[in-house]
CSV table of C-alpha atoms and ligand atoms in Angstrom, one decimal:
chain,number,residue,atom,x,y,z
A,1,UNK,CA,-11.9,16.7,12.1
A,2,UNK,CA,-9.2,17.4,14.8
A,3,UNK,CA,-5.7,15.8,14.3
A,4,UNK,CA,-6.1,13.5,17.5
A,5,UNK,CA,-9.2,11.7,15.5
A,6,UNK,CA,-7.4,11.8,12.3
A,7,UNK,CA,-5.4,8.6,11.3
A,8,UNK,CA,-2.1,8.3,11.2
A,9,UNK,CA,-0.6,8.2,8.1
A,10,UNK,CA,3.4,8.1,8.1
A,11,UNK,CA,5.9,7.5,4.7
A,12,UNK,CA,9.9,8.1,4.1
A,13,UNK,CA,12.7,8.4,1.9
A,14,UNK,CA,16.3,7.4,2.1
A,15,UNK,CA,18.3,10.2,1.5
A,16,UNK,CA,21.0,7.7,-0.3
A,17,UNK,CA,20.5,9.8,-3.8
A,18,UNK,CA,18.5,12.3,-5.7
A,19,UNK,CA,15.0,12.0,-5.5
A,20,UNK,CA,13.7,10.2,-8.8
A,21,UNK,CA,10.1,10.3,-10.4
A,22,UNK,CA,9.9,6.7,-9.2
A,23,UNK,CA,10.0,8.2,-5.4
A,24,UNK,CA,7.4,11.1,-6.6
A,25,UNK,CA,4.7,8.6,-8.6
A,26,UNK,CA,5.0,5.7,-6.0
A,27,UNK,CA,5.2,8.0,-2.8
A,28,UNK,CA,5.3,11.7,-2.2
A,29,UNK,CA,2.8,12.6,-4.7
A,30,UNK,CA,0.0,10.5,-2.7
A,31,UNK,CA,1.7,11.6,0.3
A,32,UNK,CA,0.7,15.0,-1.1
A,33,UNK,CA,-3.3,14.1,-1.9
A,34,UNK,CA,-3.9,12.3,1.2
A,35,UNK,CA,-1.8,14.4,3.4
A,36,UNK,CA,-5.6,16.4,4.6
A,37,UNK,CA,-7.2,13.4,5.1
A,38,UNK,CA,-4.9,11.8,7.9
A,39,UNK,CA,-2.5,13.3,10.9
A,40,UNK,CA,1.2,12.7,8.8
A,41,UNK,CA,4.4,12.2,9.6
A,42,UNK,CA,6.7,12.5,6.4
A,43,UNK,CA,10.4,12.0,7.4
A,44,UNK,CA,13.7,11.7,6.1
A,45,UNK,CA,15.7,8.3,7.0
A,46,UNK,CA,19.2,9.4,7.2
A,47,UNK,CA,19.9,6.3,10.1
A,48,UNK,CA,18.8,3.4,7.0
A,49,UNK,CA,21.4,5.9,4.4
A,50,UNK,CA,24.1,4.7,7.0
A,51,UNK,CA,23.6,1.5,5.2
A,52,UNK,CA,25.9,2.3,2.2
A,53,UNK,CA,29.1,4.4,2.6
A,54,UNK,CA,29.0,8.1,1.3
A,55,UNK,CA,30.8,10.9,1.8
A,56,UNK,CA,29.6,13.3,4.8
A,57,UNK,CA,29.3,16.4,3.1
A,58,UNK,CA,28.0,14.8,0.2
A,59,UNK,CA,25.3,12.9,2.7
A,60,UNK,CA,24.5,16.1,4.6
A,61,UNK,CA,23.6,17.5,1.2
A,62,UNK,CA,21.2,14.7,-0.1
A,63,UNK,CA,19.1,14.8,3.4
A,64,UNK,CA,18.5,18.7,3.6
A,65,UNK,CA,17.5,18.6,-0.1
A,66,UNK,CA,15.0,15.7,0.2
A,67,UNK,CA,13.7,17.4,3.2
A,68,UNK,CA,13.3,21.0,0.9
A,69,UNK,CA,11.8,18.6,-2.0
A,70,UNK,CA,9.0,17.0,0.4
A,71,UNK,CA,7.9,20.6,1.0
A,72,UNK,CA,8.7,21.5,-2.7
A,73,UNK,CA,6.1,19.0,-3.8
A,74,UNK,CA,3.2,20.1,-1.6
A,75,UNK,CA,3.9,19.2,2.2
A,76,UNK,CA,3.1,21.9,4.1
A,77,UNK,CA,5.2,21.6,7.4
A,78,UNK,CA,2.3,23.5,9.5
A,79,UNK,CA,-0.3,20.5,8.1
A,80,UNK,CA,2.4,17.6,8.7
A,81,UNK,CA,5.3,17.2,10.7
A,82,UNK,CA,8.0,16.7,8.8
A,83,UNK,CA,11.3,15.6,10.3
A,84,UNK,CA,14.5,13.7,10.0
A,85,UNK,CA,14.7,9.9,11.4
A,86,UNK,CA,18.1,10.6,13.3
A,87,UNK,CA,16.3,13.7,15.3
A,88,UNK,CA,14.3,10.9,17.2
A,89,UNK,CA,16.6,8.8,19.2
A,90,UNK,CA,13.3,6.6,20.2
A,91,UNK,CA,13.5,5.4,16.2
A,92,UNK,CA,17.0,3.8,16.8
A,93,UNK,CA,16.0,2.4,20.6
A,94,UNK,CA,12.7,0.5,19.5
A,95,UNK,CA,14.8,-1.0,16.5
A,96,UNK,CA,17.2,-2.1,19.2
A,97,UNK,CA,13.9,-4.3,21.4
A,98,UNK,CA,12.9,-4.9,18.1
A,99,UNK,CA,15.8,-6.7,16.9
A,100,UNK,CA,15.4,-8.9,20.0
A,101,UNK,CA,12.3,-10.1,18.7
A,102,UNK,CA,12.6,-10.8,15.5
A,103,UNK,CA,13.9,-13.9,13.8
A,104,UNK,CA,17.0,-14.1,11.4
A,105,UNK,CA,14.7,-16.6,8.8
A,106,UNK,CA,12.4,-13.6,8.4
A,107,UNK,CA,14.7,-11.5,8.2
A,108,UNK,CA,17.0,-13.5,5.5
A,109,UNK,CA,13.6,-13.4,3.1
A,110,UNK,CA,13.5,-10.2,2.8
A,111,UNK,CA,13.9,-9.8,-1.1
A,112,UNK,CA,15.5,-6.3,-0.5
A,113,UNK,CA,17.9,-7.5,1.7
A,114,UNK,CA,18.7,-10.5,-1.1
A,115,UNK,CA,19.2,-7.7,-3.6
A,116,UNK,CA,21.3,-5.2,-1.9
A,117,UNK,CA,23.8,-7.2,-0.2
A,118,UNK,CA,24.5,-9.5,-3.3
A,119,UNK,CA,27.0,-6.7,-4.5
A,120,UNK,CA,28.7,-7.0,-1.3
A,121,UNK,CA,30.5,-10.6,-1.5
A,122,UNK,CA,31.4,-11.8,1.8
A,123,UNK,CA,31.0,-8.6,3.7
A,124,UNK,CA,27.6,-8.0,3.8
A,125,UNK,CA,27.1,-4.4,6.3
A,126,UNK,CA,24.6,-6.1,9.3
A,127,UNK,CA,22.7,-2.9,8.6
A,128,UNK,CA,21.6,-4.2,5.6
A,129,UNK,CA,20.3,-7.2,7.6
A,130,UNK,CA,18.9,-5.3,10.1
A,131,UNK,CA,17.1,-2.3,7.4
A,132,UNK,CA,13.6,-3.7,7.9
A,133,UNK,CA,13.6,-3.7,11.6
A,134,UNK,CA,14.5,-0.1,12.1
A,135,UNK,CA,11.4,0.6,9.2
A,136,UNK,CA,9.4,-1.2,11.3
A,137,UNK,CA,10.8,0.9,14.9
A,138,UNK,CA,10.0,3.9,12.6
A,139,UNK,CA,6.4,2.8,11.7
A,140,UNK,CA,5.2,1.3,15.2
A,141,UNK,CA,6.5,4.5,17.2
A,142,UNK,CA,3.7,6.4,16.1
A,143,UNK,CA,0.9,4.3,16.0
A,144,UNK,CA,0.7,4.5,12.3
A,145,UNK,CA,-2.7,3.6,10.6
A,146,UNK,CA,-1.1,3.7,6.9
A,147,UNK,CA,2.0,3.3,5.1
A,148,UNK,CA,1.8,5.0,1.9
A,149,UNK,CA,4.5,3.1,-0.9
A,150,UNK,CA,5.1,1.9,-3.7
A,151,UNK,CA,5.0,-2.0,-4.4
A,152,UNK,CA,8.7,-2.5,-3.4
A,153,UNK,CA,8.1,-1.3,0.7
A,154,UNK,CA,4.8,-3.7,1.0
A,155,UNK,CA,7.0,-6.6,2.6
A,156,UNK,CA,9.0,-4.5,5.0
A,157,UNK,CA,5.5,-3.2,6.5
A,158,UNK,CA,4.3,-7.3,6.4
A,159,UNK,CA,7.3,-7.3,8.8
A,160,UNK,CA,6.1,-4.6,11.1
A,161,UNK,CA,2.9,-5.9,11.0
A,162,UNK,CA,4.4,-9.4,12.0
A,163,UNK,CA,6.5,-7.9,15.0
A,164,UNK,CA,3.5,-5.7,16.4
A,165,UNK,CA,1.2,-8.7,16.6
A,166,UNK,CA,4.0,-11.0,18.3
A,167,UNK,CA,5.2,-8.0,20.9
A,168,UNK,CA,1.5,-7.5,21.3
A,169,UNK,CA,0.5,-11.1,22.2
A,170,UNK,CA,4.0,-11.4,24.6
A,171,UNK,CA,3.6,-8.5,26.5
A,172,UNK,CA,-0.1,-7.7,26.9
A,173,UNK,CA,-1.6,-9.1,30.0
A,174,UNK,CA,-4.8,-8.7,28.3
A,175,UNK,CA,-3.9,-11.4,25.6
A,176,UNK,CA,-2.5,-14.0,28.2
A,177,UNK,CA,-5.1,-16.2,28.9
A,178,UNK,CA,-8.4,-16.7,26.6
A,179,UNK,CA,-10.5,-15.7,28.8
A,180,UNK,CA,-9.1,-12.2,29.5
A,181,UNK,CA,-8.9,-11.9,25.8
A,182,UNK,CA,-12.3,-13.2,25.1
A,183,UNK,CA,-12.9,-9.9,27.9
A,184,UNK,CA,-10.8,-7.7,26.0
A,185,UNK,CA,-12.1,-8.5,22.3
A,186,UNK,CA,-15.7,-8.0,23.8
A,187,UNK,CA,-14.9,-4.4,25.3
A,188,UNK,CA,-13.3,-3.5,21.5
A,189,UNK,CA,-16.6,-4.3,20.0
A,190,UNK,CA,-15.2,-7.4,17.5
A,191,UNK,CA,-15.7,-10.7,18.6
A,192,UNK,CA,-15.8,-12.0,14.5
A,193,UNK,CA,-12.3,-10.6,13.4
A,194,UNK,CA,-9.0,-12.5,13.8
A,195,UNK,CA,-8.3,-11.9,18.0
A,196,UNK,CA,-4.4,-11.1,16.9
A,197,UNK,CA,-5.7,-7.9,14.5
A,198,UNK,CA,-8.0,-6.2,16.9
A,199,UNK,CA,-6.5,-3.7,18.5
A,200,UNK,CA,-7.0,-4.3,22.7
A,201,UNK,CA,-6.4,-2.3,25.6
A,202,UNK,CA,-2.9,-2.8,26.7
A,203,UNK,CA,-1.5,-3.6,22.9
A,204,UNK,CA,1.7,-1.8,22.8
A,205,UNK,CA,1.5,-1.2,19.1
A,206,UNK,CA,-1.0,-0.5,16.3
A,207,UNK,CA,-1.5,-2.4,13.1
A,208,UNK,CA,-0.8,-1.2,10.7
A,209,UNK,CA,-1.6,-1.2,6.8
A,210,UNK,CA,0.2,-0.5,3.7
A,211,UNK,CA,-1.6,1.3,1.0
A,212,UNK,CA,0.1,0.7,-2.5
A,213,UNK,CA,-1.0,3.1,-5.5
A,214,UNK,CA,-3.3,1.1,-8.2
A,215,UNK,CA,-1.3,3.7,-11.1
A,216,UNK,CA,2.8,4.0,-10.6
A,217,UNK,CA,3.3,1.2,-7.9
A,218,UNK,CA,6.5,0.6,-9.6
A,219,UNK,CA,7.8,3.0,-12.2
A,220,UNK,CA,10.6,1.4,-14.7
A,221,UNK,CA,13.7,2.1,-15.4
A,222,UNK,CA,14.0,4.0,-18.9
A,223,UNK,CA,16.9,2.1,-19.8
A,224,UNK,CA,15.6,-1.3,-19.0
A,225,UNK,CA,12.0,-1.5,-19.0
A,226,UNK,CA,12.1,-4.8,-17.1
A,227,UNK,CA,13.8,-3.5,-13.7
A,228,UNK,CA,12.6,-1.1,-10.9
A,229,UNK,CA,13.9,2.7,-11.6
A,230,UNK,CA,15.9,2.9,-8.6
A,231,UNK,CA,18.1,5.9,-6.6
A,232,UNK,CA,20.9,4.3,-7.1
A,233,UNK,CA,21.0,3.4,-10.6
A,234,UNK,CA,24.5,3.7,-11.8
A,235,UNK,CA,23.2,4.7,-15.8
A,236,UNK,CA,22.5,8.1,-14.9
A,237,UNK,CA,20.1,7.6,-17.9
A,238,UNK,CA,17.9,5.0,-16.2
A,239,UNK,CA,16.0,7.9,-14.1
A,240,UNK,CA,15.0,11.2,-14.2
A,241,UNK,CA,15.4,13.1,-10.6
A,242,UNK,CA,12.8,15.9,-9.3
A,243,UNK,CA,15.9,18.0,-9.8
A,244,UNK,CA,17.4,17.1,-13.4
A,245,UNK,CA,17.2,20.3,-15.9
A,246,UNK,CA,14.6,20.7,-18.4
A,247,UNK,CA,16.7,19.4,-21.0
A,248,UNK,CA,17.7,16.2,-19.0
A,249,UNK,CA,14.3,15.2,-19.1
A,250,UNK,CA,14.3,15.2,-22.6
A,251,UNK,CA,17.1,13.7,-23.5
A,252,UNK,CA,16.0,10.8,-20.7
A,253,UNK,CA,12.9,10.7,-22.0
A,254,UNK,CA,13.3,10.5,-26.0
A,255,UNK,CA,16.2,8.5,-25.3
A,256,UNK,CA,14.0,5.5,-23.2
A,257,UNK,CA,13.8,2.1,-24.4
A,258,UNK,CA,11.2,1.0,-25.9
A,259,UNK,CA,10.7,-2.4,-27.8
A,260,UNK,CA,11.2,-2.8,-31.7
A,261,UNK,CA,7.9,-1.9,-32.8
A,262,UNK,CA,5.1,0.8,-33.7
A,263,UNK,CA,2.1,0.8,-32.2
A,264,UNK,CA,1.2,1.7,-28.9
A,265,UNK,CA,-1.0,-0.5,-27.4
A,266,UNK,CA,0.2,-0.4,-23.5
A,267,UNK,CA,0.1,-4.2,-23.3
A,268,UNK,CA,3.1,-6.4,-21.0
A,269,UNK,CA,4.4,-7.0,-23.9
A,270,UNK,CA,5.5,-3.2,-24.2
A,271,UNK,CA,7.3,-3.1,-21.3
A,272,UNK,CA,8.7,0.2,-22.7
A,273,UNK,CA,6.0,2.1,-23.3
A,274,UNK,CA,3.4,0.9,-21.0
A,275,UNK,CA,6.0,2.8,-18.4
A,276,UNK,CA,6.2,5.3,-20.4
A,277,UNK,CA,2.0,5.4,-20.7
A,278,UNK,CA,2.1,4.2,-16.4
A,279,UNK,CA,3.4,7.8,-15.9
A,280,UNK,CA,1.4,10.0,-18.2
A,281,UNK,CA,-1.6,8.2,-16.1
A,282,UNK,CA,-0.4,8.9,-13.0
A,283,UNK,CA,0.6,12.9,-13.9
A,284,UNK,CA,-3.2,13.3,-15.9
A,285,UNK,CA,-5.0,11.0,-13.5
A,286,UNK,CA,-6.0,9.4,-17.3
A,287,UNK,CA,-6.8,5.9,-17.9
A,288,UNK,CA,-5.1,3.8,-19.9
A,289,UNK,CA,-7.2,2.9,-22.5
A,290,UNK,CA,-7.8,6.8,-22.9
A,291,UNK,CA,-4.0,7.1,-23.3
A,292,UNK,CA,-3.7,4.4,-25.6
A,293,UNK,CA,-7.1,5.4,-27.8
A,294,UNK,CA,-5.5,9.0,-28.0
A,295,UNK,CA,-1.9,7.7,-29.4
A,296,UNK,CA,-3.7,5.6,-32.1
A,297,UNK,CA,-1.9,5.9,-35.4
A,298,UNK,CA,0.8,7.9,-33.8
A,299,UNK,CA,4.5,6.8,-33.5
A,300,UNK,CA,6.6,6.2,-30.2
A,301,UNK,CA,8.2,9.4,-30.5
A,302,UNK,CA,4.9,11.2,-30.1
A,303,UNK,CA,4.4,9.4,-26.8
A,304,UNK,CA,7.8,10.4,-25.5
A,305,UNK,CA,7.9,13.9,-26.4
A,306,UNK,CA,4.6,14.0,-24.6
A,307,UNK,CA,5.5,12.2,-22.3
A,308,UNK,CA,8.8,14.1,-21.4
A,309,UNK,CA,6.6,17.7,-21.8
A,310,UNK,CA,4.8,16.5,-19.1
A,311,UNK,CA,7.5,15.5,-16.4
A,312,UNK,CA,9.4,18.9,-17.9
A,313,UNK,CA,6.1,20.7,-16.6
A,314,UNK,CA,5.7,19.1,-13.1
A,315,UNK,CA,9.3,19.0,-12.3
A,316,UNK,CA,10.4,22.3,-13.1
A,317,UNK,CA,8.7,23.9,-10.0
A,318,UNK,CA,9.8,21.3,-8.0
A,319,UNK,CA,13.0,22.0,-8.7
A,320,UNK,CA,12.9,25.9,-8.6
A,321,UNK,CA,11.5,25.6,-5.2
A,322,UNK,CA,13.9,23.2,-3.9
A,323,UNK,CA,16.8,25.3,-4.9
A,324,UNK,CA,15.1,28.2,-3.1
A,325,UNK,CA,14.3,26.4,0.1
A,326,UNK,CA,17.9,24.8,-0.1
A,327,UNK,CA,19.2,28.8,-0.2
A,328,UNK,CA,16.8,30.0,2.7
A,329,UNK,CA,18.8,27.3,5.3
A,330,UNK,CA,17.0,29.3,7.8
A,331,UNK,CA,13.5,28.0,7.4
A,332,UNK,CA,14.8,24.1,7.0
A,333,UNK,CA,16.3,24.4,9.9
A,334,UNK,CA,13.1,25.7,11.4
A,335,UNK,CA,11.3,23.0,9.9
A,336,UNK,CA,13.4,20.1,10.8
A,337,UNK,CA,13.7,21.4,14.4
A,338,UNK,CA,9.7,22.0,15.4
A,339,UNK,CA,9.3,18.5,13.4
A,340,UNK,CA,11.9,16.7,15.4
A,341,UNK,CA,10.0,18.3,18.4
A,342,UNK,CA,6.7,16.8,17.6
A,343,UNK,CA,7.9,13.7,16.7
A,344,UNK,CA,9.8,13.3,19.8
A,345,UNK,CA,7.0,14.0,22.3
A,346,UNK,CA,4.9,10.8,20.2
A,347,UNK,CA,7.6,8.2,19.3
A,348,UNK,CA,8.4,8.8,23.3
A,349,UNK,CA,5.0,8.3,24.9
A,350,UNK,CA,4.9,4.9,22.9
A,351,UNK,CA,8.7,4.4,23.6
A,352,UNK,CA,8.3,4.4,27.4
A,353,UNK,CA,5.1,2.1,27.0
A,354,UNK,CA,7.8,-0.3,25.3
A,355,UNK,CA,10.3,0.2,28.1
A,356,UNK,CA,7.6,-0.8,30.9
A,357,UNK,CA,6.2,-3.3,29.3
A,358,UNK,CA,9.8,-5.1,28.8
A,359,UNK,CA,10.9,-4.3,32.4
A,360,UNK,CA,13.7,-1.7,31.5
A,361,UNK,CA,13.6,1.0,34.2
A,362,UNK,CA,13.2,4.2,33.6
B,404,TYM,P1,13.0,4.5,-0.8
B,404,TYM,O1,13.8,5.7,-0.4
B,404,TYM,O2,13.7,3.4,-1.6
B,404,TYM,O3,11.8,4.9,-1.6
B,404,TYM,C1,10.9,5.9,-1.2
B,404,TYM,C2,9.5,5.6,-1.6
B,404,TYM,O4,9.5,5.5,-3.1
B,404,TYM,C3,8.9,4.3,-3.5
B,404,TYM,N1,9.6,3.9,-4.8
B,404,TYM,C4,9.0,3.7,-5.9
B,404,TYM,N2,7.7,3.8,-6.2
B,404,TYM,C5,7.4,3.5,-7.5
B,404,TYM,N3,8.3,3.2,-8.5
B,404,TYM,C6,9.6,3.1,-8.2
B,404,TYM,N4,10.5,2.9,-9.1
B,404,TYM,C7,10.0,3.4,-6.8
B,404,TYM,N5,11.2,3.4,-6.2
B,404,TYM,C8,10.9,3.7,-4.9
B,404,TYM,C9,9.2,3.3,-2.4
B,404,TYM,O5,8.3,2.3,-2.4
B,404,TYM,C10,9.0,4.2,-1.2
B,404,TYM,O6,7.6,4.3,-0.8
B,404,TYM,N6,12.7,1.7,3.2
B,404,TYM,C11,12.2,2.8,2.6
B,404,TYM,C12,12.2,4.1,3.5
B,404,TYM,C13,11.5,3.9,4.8
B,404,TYM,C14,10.2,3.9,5.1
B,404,TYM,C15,10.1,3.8,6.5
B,404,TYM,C16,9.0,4.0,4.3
B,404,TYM,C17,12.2,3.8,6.0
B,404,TYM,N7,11.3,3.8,7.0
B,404,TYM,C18,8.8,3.8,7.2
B,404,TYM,C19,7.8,4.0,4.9
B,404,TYM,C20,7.7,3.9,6.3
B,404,TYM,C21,13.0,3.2,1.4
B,404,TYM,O7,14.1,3.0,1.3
B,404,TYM,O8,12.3,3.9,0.5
């Protein structure tokens, strides 16, 4: 198949930390499998970082290694275009329309956004706020098929979804009366599905769909079993990064909390260890009652020696080739720059769709 019949598939990262396993089970690593299967855009979102202040040097230094670690886990920049969100001006244009036409109820349910700006008081950035609207700018742009993420994302693409059927139904001519739809639906071929998910000539945007892992939608935090492991944990113990040492993940790893018991059963009421059990499935593509049958008799510590061997054995070349491509600053550069190129010439041609459609002159 030729890229232009391919789907689109398109994913990101915030570059506001290190890279954790969470990122690796719930993202990159099906970014990875799938990446053949679909035309990709994998990019870094350095404009949605903005949202929490950071140091420049130290920011510069957390994009260009998440970009080196996208290609360090398998993206191969001549397969996908790989890129950095700030590179495409079009991302932070289309957030701007977008904004205009979306709603500040939907916007205040976003349980992200009720997360991340309770541990700001009064002054809550608008960034914050406005975080889901630029995700969906950076999704419609390029008439993305699939949104590969874990469980936390899915709303955020409900959102994009929402605001590419309402700018679809305002400003296609095709969808303003029902007989010109009725038209329209016929020539697409479906008459049964819902009119406002069929994709018609003159739609300005795709639909499009979030695809959720069924193994490591949401890896926990080691340190409490009952919480997301997140970037910006502040127990450095609560994660392991795709570029801690060998003996970090260890010491993470044996030193994970686990409930008061023995036996390994992988059942809710383990919290602890069915994590711990979530990501040996997800690195041996095992199921779970495999997992548990072979840990029968055997004590925690069994499972999280085995469990830390295995994350010592995936990450380590991770790392080692992140610190090499990090060194050769040479072929980032190359990388970001022919990705920014390719992503330009696509975000454009549905950017300037946009602008006509809304009446700004070009
Ligand atoms: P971010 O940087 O928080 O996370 C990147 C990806 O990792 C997934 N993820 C997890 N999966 C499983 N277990 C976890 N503990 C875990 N933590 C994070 C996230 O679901 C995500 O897939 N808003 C996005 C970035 C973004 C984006 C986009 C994504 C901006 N524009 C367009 C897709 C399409 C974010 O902050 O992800």
């Amino acid at each position: 198949m030729t890229s232009s019949q391919k789907q689109i598939m398109l994913s990101a990262l915030t570059p506001s930390n290190r890279i954790t396993i969470g990122n690796y089970i719930g993202a990159i690593k099906n970014w990875e499998k799938m990446s053949r299967d679909y035309d990709c855009l994998f990019f870094v979102v350095d404009l949605h970082a903005l949202t929490e202040r950071r140091d420049p040097t130290h920011q510069q230094e957390l994009s260009r290694r998440a970009l080196a670690s996208y290609i360090a886990c398998g993206l191969d920049p001549q397969n996908v275009t790989i890129f950095f969100q700030s590179h495409v001006p079009a991302h932070a244009e289309l957030s701007w329309i977008l904004t205009c036409h979306s709603y500040m109820g939907e916007l205040s349910r976003m349980t992200q956004f009720k997360d991340k700006s309770q541990k700001h008081g009064e002054s809550i950035p608008a960034g914050l706020f406005s975080y889901p609207v630029l995700m969906a700018a950076d999704i419609l742009l390029y008439q993305t098929d699939l949104v590969p993420v874990g469980i936390d994302q899915k709303q955020h693409i409900e959102l994009a979804r929402d605001l590419a059927i309402r700018m679809n139904g305002l400003y296609n001519p095709n969808r303003a009366s029902k007989s010109k739809l009725d038209a329209a639906l016929k020539q697409a071929g479906d008459t049964k599905s819902d009119p406002q998910t069929v994709k018609i000539a003159g739609d300005l945007f795709k639909l499009p769909d979030a695809w959720i892992p069924e193994v490591g939608a949401k890896i926990m935090s080691l340190q409490d079993p009952t919480k997301k492991m997140s970037k910006s944990d502040p127990d450095p113990k609560a994660a392991v990064y795709i570029d801690d040492s060998d003996k970090e993940i260890e010491k993470k790893v044996k030193s994970a909390v686990t409930d008061s018991g023995s036996e390994i059963r992988g059942t809710a009421d383990q919290p602890g260890v069915l994590n711990l059990l979530t990501i040996q499935q997800s690195l041996t593509g095992k199921s779970l009652d495999e997992l548990v049958q072979s840990y029968a008799g055997k004590m925690y510590g069994h499972l999280k020696a085995e469990t830390a061997d295995m994350l010592v054995e995936k990450i380590r070349p991770i790392r080692e080739e992140t610190e090499r491509l990090v060194r050769d600053g040479i072929y980032l550069q190359q990388v970001m720059q022919q990705g920014a190129e390719k992503a330009r010439a696509r975000a454009d041609a549905t950017l300037n769709q946009v602008k006509d459609a809304l009446g700004l002159i070009r």
